[in-house]
Each structure stands twice: as C-alpha cells, then as structure tokens.
Amino acid sequence: MPFLGQDWRSPGWRWVKTEDGWKRCEPFSPALEDGNNQLNDISHTVIITGDDENEEVYSAEDCEFAAKKRKKDHFRNNTDSQCFYREKWIYVHKESTKERHGYCTLGEAFNRLDFSSAIQDIRRFNYVVKLLQLIAKSQLTSLSGAAQKNYFNILDKIVQKVMEDQYNPRLIKDLLQDLSSTLCILIRGVGKSVLVGNINIWICRLETILLWQQQLKNLQMNKQVNNGLTLSDLPLHMLNNILYRFSDGWDIITLGQVTPTLYMLSEDRQLWKKLCQYHFAEKQFCRHLIPSEKGHIDWKLMYFALQKYYPIKEQYGDTLHFCRHCSILFWKDTGHPCTASDPNTCLMPVSPQHFIDLFKF
C-alpha cells in the first residue's frame, strides 16, 4: 500500500515519495498539490513503482483513495473552514453496542446538524440563538475544539445577520452577555477549567464579543419609507388582536413605544393577565401577588416577577425533531432514513434545553 500516514518521527509533517526517495514537505506545498493533481489525472488501472524486481502494483482505486485522503487532510487543517457533512442528521447513542462503539457527544451533534444554514431560516433563527445561549451558560467547555470553533463561526454569522437585517437584536444582546460572563470566569480560572486552545485565543474571542456588543449597542434601525398602509392605520380591534398574539412581555412593551395608541393598548390589564395565565400556573400566582394602588392585581409586574422564578413557555417556528424509533436527531424538512411503518407517529419536537439534556451522561 502507498505510504499515506504521518511519519512518527516528525508529527505534523507529510512525506512524499520522489525519484530520490521520501522527502518531507509542508502540508500545503506545491509539491503536495502537484501530487494530488497527478493522482487525479490517472486514468489507467495500474501503476508500476520501484526499480527492483519486486515491483508493487497499485490499482487506480488506491491512487484515488490517496488523493482523497490528502484533500481531506488539507480540509481539516484549513483554519477558516467549518465542518460540513452530507447527512443532516445524527444517530444519538449513549453507550457502546456490537454495531457501534463509543457514544455521541454534544459537540459532534452541534457540528453535524448544520446550524450554520439554520440561522438563515427565519423559523429557526430564535431556536438556534436560544441553543447557543444555553451552551454559553453551562456547556461551552464540554464542546470539542472543532465544535467550539464552529460555535464562534456560527455566532459571527448571527451577529452579521442582525447587523444587516436588524432582526431581534435584544435576543443577541442577551446571548453575548451570557457568553462574555462565562468567558470572563473561565479565563480567570484557566488553570482549573477546561479550555481547548491557547489562552490568548480565548482572550481574542472575548475581545471580539465585546466589539460585537458595542456594535449592537450603536445599531441604528433603518427607517422604512412606505407610502402604503401602516400599522397605525389598522383599526383598534386588529391592533389589539396583534398584541394578544405576542408571547413575550418585552415585545409588547417595545411595540407599545411606537405610538400613543399602541401604548394604551399595551397597558391593558387583561392583556397581561392572559400572558401570565399562558406562561404560569395559578399556584404560582398565589406566591407572588402584587396588588396595585387601587387594590387590583398588577398583572404586568406579576409577569416580570414570575419570570424571575419560573421558566416561560417557548415558541419556535421550527425545531429539531427526534425519532423515537430510530434514535435519530434531525431537522424535519431534511428527513432521515426511518424504518418505521408510520414515521410521523415516532417524531418528537426537541426544545433547546431538551437538546442539551440528550447528551448529558
């Protein structure tokens, strides 16, 4: 077989066979590239090597394998590239079996499920951001080096998208705040924590996060010029119906700052009562009653008080799904090779927190 591996005498280098014997070269030298081109241009079935009587015969398949391996090594060592996989799903296995060895990790799933493309879909954007926020809070150090690199590449794309589209900057600000707090703690205790890579890399990443935070702080919303029908032209009952469709209290407050009419509608007690009833149970109300000056319950303050103690319900346009029959995690529109007679009955939507919990051992 051709010599393909790294020489144990010099880790990190490649060796290329020439007429004068094996020579060491840098990974991406012209000599190696020419070697790839020569292997790709081979159309005959055999290659005769060596000058001795004991000549070795290699098939074209072996040469094609050599070319693919060199290209694969080039791809792995390219610091600007990300991990791409043909399959957009991953089998979630937590223990070794006769068929499979090892187990699936959070970092492996993060690389395989194509979150880089998911942020371009408006239905999945909030889902991916929430997942990155949960990882930043507690799971960042559990990611592999490649997954951490992929994490920051995706985060960079998210920030650039928000800067261009002005879409949901508040959500990204919360993510960056949690991530910067985590990195500050990890960098201070670098000797006690697990950080993949040089400490200077993480300091540069922290500086980049601080730069992103400053850019988002100075972000100016583009004023759209539209001579047609605007939100203020809608009748009151339609504006009220729009407010009742919101599931986030901060979105209601933000919309109420647009016009005096919307502000009046956003202060409706019944609106905030419905919002509290949607997110929290009645038993939770009794523990945190906040009466107003007139003796009525201040449902607006109640909502933000309860939010500090209890998690709110999360709504996403699209989520990852888990097949209970195949134990496969995937995006629903990409599908997966399911062997169940009725695949739809085996599907289960996966929340960001559930995604994290799947890989806790």
Short mmCIF file of C-alpha atoms in Angstrom, two decimals:
data_model
loop_
_atom_site.label_atom_id
_atom_site.label_comp_id
_atom_site.label_asym_id
_atom_site.label_seq_id
_atom_site.Cartn_x
_atom_site.Cartn_y
_atom_site.Cartn_z
CA MET A 1 0.00 0.00 0.00
CA PRO A 2 1.20 3.58 -0.59
CA PHE A 3 2.62 5.42 2.38
CA LEU A 4 -0.20 7.79 3.41
CA GLY A 5 0.14 8.41 7.13
CA GLN A 6 2.18 10.95 9.04
CA ASP A 7 5.70 9.82 9.84
CA TRP A 8 6.02 9.05 13.55
CA ARG A 9 9.49 10.61 13.52
CA SER A 10 8.07 14.03 12.69
CA PRO A 11 4.46 14.53 13.79
CA GLY A 12 2.60 17.13 11.77
CA TRP A 13 4.63 16.71 8.56
CA ARG A 14 3.84 14.89 5.31
CA TRP A 15 6.24 12.70 3.35
CA VAL A 16 6.15 12.48 -0.47
CA LYS A 17 7.92 9.81 -2.45
CA THR A 18 10.13 11.15 -5.24
CA GLU A 19 12.74 9.65 -7.57
CA ASP A 20 15.36 10.35 -4.94
CA GLY A 21 13.32 8.75 -2.14
CA TRP A 22 10.94 10.04 0.51
CA LYS A 23 11.10 13.79 1.14
CA ARG A 24 9.42 15.82 3.84
CA CYS A 25 7.29 18.76 2.74
CA GLU A 26 4.88 21.22 4.29
CA PRO A 27 1.20 20.18 4.27
CA PHE A 28 0.08 22.56 1.53
CA SER A 29 3.25 22.88 -0.53
CA PRO A 30 3.13 22.97 -4.36
CA ALA A 31 4.74 19.54 -4.38
CA LEU A 32 1.82 18.05 -2.50
CA GLU A 33 -0.69 19.86 -4.71
CA ASP A 34 1.06 18.55 -7.81
CA GLY A 35 0.89 15.09 -6.30
CA ASN A 36 -2.85 15.44 -5.89
CA ASN A 37 -3.24 16.63 -9.47
CA GLN A 38 -1.21 13.72 -10.77
CA LEU A 39 -3.29 11.25 -8.83
CA ASN A 40 -6.49 12.82 -10.10
CA ASP A 41 -5.33 12.62 -13.72
CA ILE A 42 -4.66 8.86 -13.54
CA SER A 43 -6.95 7.01 -15.90
CA HIS A 44 -5.17 3.66 -16.29
CA THR A 45 -5.70 0.75 -13.98
CA VAL A 46 -2.23 0.01 -12.63
CA ILE A 47 0.93 1.83 -11.57
CA ILE A 48 4.34 0.21 -11.50
CA THR A 49 6.71 1.60 -8.86
CA GLY A 50 10.27 0.85 -7.89
CA ASP A 51 13.28 -0.30 -9.84
CA ASP A 52 13.71 -3.66 -8.17
CA GLU A 53 12.37 -6.95 -9.34
CA ASN A 54 9.83 -6.93 -6.52
CA GLU A 55 7.65 -4.28 -8.09
CA GLU A 56 4.40 -3.30 -6.47
CA VAL A 57 1.17 -2.95 -8.42
CA TYR A 58 -1.44 -0.43 -7.31
CA SER A 59 -4.90 -0.07 -8.68
CA ALA A 60 -6.45 3.23 -9.70
CA GLU A 61 -8.76 2.95 -6.67
CA ASP A 62 -5.74 3.06 -4.33
CA CYS A 63 -4.47 6.20 -6.03
CA GLU A 64 -7.90 7.79 -5.87
CA PHE A 65 -8.02 7.00 -2.15
CA ALA A 66 -4.62 8.65 -1.68
CA ALA A 67 -5.79 11.81 -3.43
CA LYS A 68 -8.98 11.95 -1.36
CA LYS A 69 -7.04 11.49 1.88
CA ARG A 70 -4.66 14.32 1.05
CA LYS A 71 -7.56 16.61 0.22
CA LYS A 72 -9.23 15.58 3.45
CA ASP A 73 -6.10 16.45 5.43
CA HIS A 74 -5.96 19.80 3.66
CA PHE A 75 -9.59 20.48 4.60
CA ARG A 76 -9.07 19.52 8.23
CA ASN A 77 -6.05 21.80 8.60
CA ASN A 78 -7.71 24.80 6.99
CA THR A 79 -8.38 27.10 9.94
CA ASP A 80 -11.05 29.12 8.14
CA SER A 81 -13.23 26.15 7.19
CA GLN A 82 -16.15 24.68 9.07
CA CYS A 83 -17.36 21.12 9.47
CA PHE A 84 -19.72 20.04 6.70
CA TYR A 85 -21.43 16.67 6.43
CA ARG A 86 -23.54 15.12 3.75
CA GLU A 87 -26.13 13.82 6.20
CA LYS A 88 -28.02 16.49 8.15
CA TRP A 89 -28.99 14.09 10.93
CA ILE A 90 -27.18 12.22 13.67
CA TYR A 91 -27.77 8.96 15.48
CA VAL A 92 -27.93 9.61 19.23
CA HIS A 93 -26.35 6.68 21.05
CA LYS A 94 -25.23 6.90 24.66
CA GLU A 95 -23.39 3.63 25.05
CA SER A 96 -21.33 1.16 23.06
CA THR A 97 -23.04 -1.72 21.27
CA LYS A 98 -21.89 -4.53 18.98
CA GLU A 99 -22.75 -2.38 15.99
CA ARG A 100 -21.47 0.98 17.31
CA HIS A 101 -18.57 1.89 19.53
CA GLY A 102 -18.38 4.99 21.68
CA TYR A 103 -21.17 7.49 22.17
CA CYS A 104 -22.49 10.68 20.65
CA THR A 105 -21.32 13.95 22.18
CA LEU A 106 -22.85 17.40 22.25
CA GLY A 107 -20.03 18.80 20.12
CA GLU A 108 -20.45 16.08 17.49
CA ALA A 109 -24.19 16.77 17.24
CA PHE A 110 -23.55 20.51 17.07
CA ASN A 111 -21.22 20.05 14.10
CA ARG A 112 -23.42 17.57 12.25
CA LEU A 113 -26.81 19.31 12.36
CA ASP A 114 -25.93 22.28 10.13
CA PHE A 115 -26.80 25.16 12.44
CA SER A 116 -24.86 27.46 10.12
CA SER A 117 -27.57 27.14 7.47
CA ALA A 118 -30.38 27.05 10.04
CA ILE A 119 -29.80 30.67 11.10
CA GLN A 120 -30.69 31.79 7.58
CA ASP A 121 -34.20 30.38 8.09
CA ILE A 122 -36.38 32.87 9.96
CA ARG A 123 -38.33 29.99 11.54
CA ARG A 124 -35.19 28.52 13.14
CA PHE A 125 -33.25 31.67 13.97
CA ASN A 126 -34.60 32.13 17.53
CA TYR A 127 -34.23 28.40 18.17
CA VAL A 128 -30.53 28.38 17.27
CA VAL A 129 -29.84 31.56 19.27
CA LYS A 130 -31.51 30.07 22.36
CA LEU A 131 -29.48 26.88 21.97
CA LEU A 132 -26.24 28.87 21.71
CA GLN A 133 -27.24 30.79 24.84
CA LEU A 134 -27.78 27.59 26.83
CA ILE A 135 -24.42 26.24 25.65
CA ALA A 136 -22.75 29.51 26.66
CA LYS A 137 -24.17 29.29 30.17
CA SER A 138 -23.10 25.77 31.08
CA GLN A 139 -21.87 23.58 28.22
CA LEU A 140 -19.18 25.59 26.45
CA THR A 141 -16.29 23.66 27.98
CA SER A 142 -17.89 20.31 27.10
CA LEU A 143 -17.54 21.06 23.37
CA SER A 144 -14.58 19.74 21.44
CA GLY A 145 -12.10 22.15 19.88
CA ALA A 146 -13.72 21.81 16.45
CA ALA A 147 -17.18 22.35 17.94
CA GLN A 148 -16.02 25.44 19.84
CA LYS A 149 -14.57 26.86 16.67
CA ASN A 150 -17.79 26.08 14.82
CA TYR A 151 -19.73 27.71 17.67
CA PHE A 152 -17.95 31.03 17.25
CA ASN A 153 -18.18 30.87 13.46
CA ILE A 154 -21.96 30.49 13.72
CA LEU A 155 -22.11 33.26 16.31
CA ASP A 156 -20.21 35.54 13.93
CA LYS A 157 -22.78 34.85 11.20
CA ILE A 158 -25.63 35.55 13.61
CA VAL A 159 -24.19 38.93 14.59
CA GLN A 160 -23.58 39.90 10.97
CA LYS A 161 -27.14 38.91 10.07
CA VAL A 162 -28.54 41.05 12.89
CA MET A 163 -26.39 44.00 11.82
CA GLU A 164 -27.69 43.71 8.27
CA ASP A 165 -31.36 42.86 8.91
CA GLN A 166 -31.86 44.45 12.37
CA TYR A 167 -33.72 41.27 13.34
CA ASN A 168 -34.24 40.70 17.07
CA PRO A 169 -31.09 42.42 18.39
CA ARG A 170 -32.33 42.10 22.00
CA LEU A 171 -32.07 38.32 21.81
CA ILE A 172 -28.48 38.50 20.54
CA LYS A 173 -27.51 41.00 23.22
CA ASP A 174 -28.66 38.56 25.91
CA LEU A 175 -26.65 35.77 24.27
CA LEU A 176 -23.47 37.85 24.10
CA GLN A 177 -23.90 39.00 27.70
CA ASP A 178 -24.15 35.42 28.97
CA LEU A 179 -21.23 34.31 26.79
CA SER A 180 -18.95 37.15 27.90
CA SER A 181 -19.75 36.45 31.57
CA THR A 182 -18.89 32.77 31.11
CA LEU A 183 -15.63 33.52 29.32
CA CYS A 184 -14.55 36.00 31.99
CA ILE A 185 -15.00 33.30 34.64
CA LEU A 186 -13.18 30.66 32.58
CA ILE A 187 -10.26 32.92 31.68
CA ARG A 188 -9.72 33.91 35.31
CA GLY A 189 -9.64 30.25 36.36
CA VAL A 190 -7.79 28.96 33.32
CA GLY A 191 -5.75 26.56 35.42
CA LYS A 192 -8.85 24.97 36.89
CA SER A 193 -11.19 24.94 33.89
CA VAL A 194 -11.12 23.17 30.55
CA LEU A 195 -10.32 25.49 27.67
CA VAL A 196 -9.34 23.98 24.33
CA GLY A 197 -6.55 26.00 22.78
CA ASN A 198 -4.18 28.72 23.88
CA ILE A 199 -5.43 31.22 26.45
CA ASN A 200 -4.62 34.05 24.03
CA ILE A 201 -7.17 32.64 21.58
CA TRP A 202 -9.89 32.92 24.21
CA ILE A 203 -8.83 36.44 25.13
CA CYS A 204 -9.14 37.42 21.46
CA ARG A 205 -12.57 35.79 21.33
CA LEU A 206 -13.63 37.74 24.40
CA GLU A 207 -12.42 40.97 22.81
CA THR A 208 -14.41 40.11 19.68
CA ILE A 209 -17.53 39.59 21.80
CA LEU A 210 -17.05 42.98 23.44
CA LEU A 211 -16.70 44.53 19.98
CA TRP A 212 -19.94 42.86 18.87
CA GLN A 213 -21.70 44.17 21.95
CA GLN A 214 -20.56 47.70 21.15
CA GLN A 215 -21.71 47.36 17.53
CA LEU A 216 -25.15 46.16 18.63
CA LYS A 217 -25.35 48.96 21.17
CA ASN A 218 -24.75 51.51 18.41
CA LEU A 219 -27.08 49.77 15.98
CA GLN A 220 -29.47 52.18 14.30
CA MET A 221 -32.72 50.81 12.91
CA ASN A 222 -33.30 51.71 9.28
CA LYS A 223 -36.39 53.86 8.83
CA GLN A 224 -38.52 52.24 6.18
CA VAL A 225 -40.21 54.53 3.70
CA ASN A 226 -43.64 53.20 2.79
CA ASN A 227 -46.47 55.23 1.36
CA GLY A 228 -48.97 52.40 1.74
CA LEU A 229 -50.94 51.11 4.72
CA THR A 230 -49.02 51.21 8.02
CA LEU A 231 -49.59 49.64 11.43
CA SER A 232 -51.09 52.85 12.78
CA ASP A 233 -53.79 52.76 10.08
CA LEU A 234 -55.25 49.50 11.34
CA PRO A 235 -58.43 49.64 13.48
CA LEU A 236 -58.14 49.24 17.24
CA HIS A 237 -59.55 45.72 17.39
CA MET A 238 -56.94 44.49 14.88
CA LEU A 239 -54.11 46.15 16.81
CA ASN A 240 -55.44 44.57 19.98
CA ASN A 241 -55.53 41.13 18.32
CA ILE A 242 -51.90 41.57 17.26
CA LEU A 243 -50.84 42.31 20.83
CA TYR A 244 -52.69 39.24 22.09
CA ARG A 245 -50.62 37.08 19.71
CA PHE A 246 -47.35 38.05 21.44
CA SER A 247 -45.87 35.59 23.91
CA ASP A 248 -43.02 37.81 25.18
CA GLY A 249 -43.69 40.70 27.52
CA TRP A 250 -40.72 42.69 26.24
CA ASP A 251 -42.12 42.55 22.71
CA ILE A 252 -45.38 44.04 23.98
CA ILE A 253 -43.53 46.85 25.73
CA THR A 254 -41.41 47.56 22.65
CA LEU A 255 -44.44 47.72 20.37
CA GLY A 256 -46.18 50.00 22.86
CA GLN A 257 -43.42 52.57 22.35
CA VAL A 258 -44.29 53.06 18.68
CA THR A 259 -47.43 55.19 19.04
CA PRO A 260 -49.60 56.53 21.89
CA THR A 261 -52.44 54.26 20.74
CA LEU A 262 -50.29 51.15 20.94
CA TYR A 263 -49.01 52.26 24.34
CA MET A 264 -52.57 52.48 25.63
CA LEU A 265 -53.36 49.00 24.31
CA SER A 266 -50.12 47.53 25.70
CA GLU A 267 -51.06 48.67 29.24
CA ASP A 268 -54.32 46.73 29.26
CA ARG A 269 -54.61 44.62 32.44
CA GLN A 270 -56.48 41.86 30.64
CA LEU A 271 -53.67 41.52 28.11
CA TRP A 272 -51.05 40.94 30.83
CA LYS A 273 -53.38 38.61 32.73
CA LYS A 274 -53.74 36.41 29.65
CA LEU A 275 -49.98 36.45 29.24
CA CYS A 276 -49.45 35.34 32.84
CA GLN A 277 -52.05 32.59 32.52
CA TYR A 278 -50.37 31.33 29.37
CA HIS A 279 -46.88 31.01 30.90
CA PHE A 280 -47.54 30.23 34.57
CA ALA A 281 -49.81 28.08 36.73
CA GLU A 282 -52.35 29.52 39.17
CA LYS A 283 -50.44 28.08 42.15
CA GLN A 284 -47.50 30.26 41.17
CA PHE A 285 -49.70 33.39 41.19
CA CYS A 286 -50.55 32.98 44.87
CA ARG A 287 -46.91 33.08 45.92
CA HIS A 288 -46.14 36.36 44.16
CA LEU A 289 -49.27 38.53 44.30
CA ILE A 290 -48.52 42.17 43.52
CA PRO A 291 -51.55 44.43 44.15
CA SER A 292 -51.75 47.89 42.62
CA GLU A 293 -52.68 51.14 44.41
CA LYS A 294 -56.36 50.52 43.67
CA GLY A 295 -56.25 47.06 45.19
CA HIS A 296 -56.25 45.21 41.87
CA ILE A 297 -53.56 42.73 40.87
CA ASP A 298 -50.85 44.38 38.76
CA TRP A 299 -50.53 41.67 36.11
CA LYS A 300 -47.72 43.45 34.27
CA LEU A 301 -45.48 43.46 37.33
CA MET A 302 -46.70 39.96 38.13
CA TYR A 303 -45.43 38.70 34.77
CA PHE A 304 -41.89 40.01 35.25
CA ALA A 305 -41.82 38.87 38.88
CA LEU A 306 -42.83 35.33 37.95
CA GLN A 307 -40.35 35.32 35.08
CA LYS A 308 -37.50 35.58 37.61
CA TYR A 309 -38.58 32.41 39.41
CA TYR A 310 -40.14 30.19 36.75
CA PRO A 311 -39.31 29.43 33.12
CA ILE A 312 -41.70 30.74 30.49
CA LYS A 313 -43.09 28.70 27.62
CA GLU A 314 -41.01 28.87 24.48
CA GLN A 315 -42.41 29.16 20.97
CA TYR A 316 -40.41 28.44 17.81
CA GLY A 317 -41.37 28.36 14.17
CA ASP A 318 -39.36 25.19 13.61
CA THR A 319 -37.31 22.92 15.84
CA LEU A 320 -35.14 19.84 15.68
CA HIS A 321 -37.02 16.55 15.88
CA PHE A 322 -36.12 13.25 17.49
CA CYS A 323 -37.27 9.91 16.09
CA ARG A 324 -38.03 7.55 18.97
CA HIS A 325 -37.92 4.56 16.62
CA CYS A 326 -34.51 5.26 15.08
CA SER A 327 -32.96 7.40 17.86
CA ILE A 328 -32.04 9.98 15.22
CA LEU A 329 -31.95 13.74 15.70
CA PHE A 330 -32.67 15.80 12.58
CA TRP A 331 -34.33 18.84 11.02
CA LYS A 332 -37.80 17.85 9.92
CA ASP A 333 -37.61 19.18 6.36
CA THR A 334 -34.35 17.30 5.66
CA GLY A 335 -35.76 13.97 6.86
CA HIS A 336 -33.85 10.85 7.88
CA PRO A 337 -33.72 7.16 6.84
CA CYS A 338 -36.56 5.98 9.10
CA THR A 339 -37.51 2.29 9.12
CA ALA A 340 -40.82 2.72 10.97
CA SER A 341 -44.05 1.88 9.17
CA ASP A 342 -45.52 5.27 10.10
CA PRO A 343 -42.60 7.69 10.75
CA ASN A 344 -44.84 10.62 11.75
CA THR A 345 -46.00 8.81 14.88
CA CYS A 346 -42.40 8.47 16.12
CA LEU A 347 -41.41 12.13 15.85
CA MET A 348 -40.95 14.32 18.87
CA PRO A 349 -40.03 18.05 18.77
CA VAL A 350 -36.85 18.87 20.68
CA SER A 351 -36.57 22.12 22.61
CA PRO A 352 -33.13 23.75 23.10
CA GLN A 353 -32.98 22.51 26.69
CA HIS A 354 -34.01 19.01 25.62
CA PHE A 355 -31.22 19.09 23.04
CA ILE A 356 -28.71 19.76 25.81
CA ASP A 357 -30.22 17.06 28.04
CA LEU A 358 -29.91 14.42 25.31
CA PHE A 359 -26.14 14.49 25.64
CA LYS A 360 -25.77 14.56 29.41
CA PHE A 361 -24.33 11.35 30.77
#
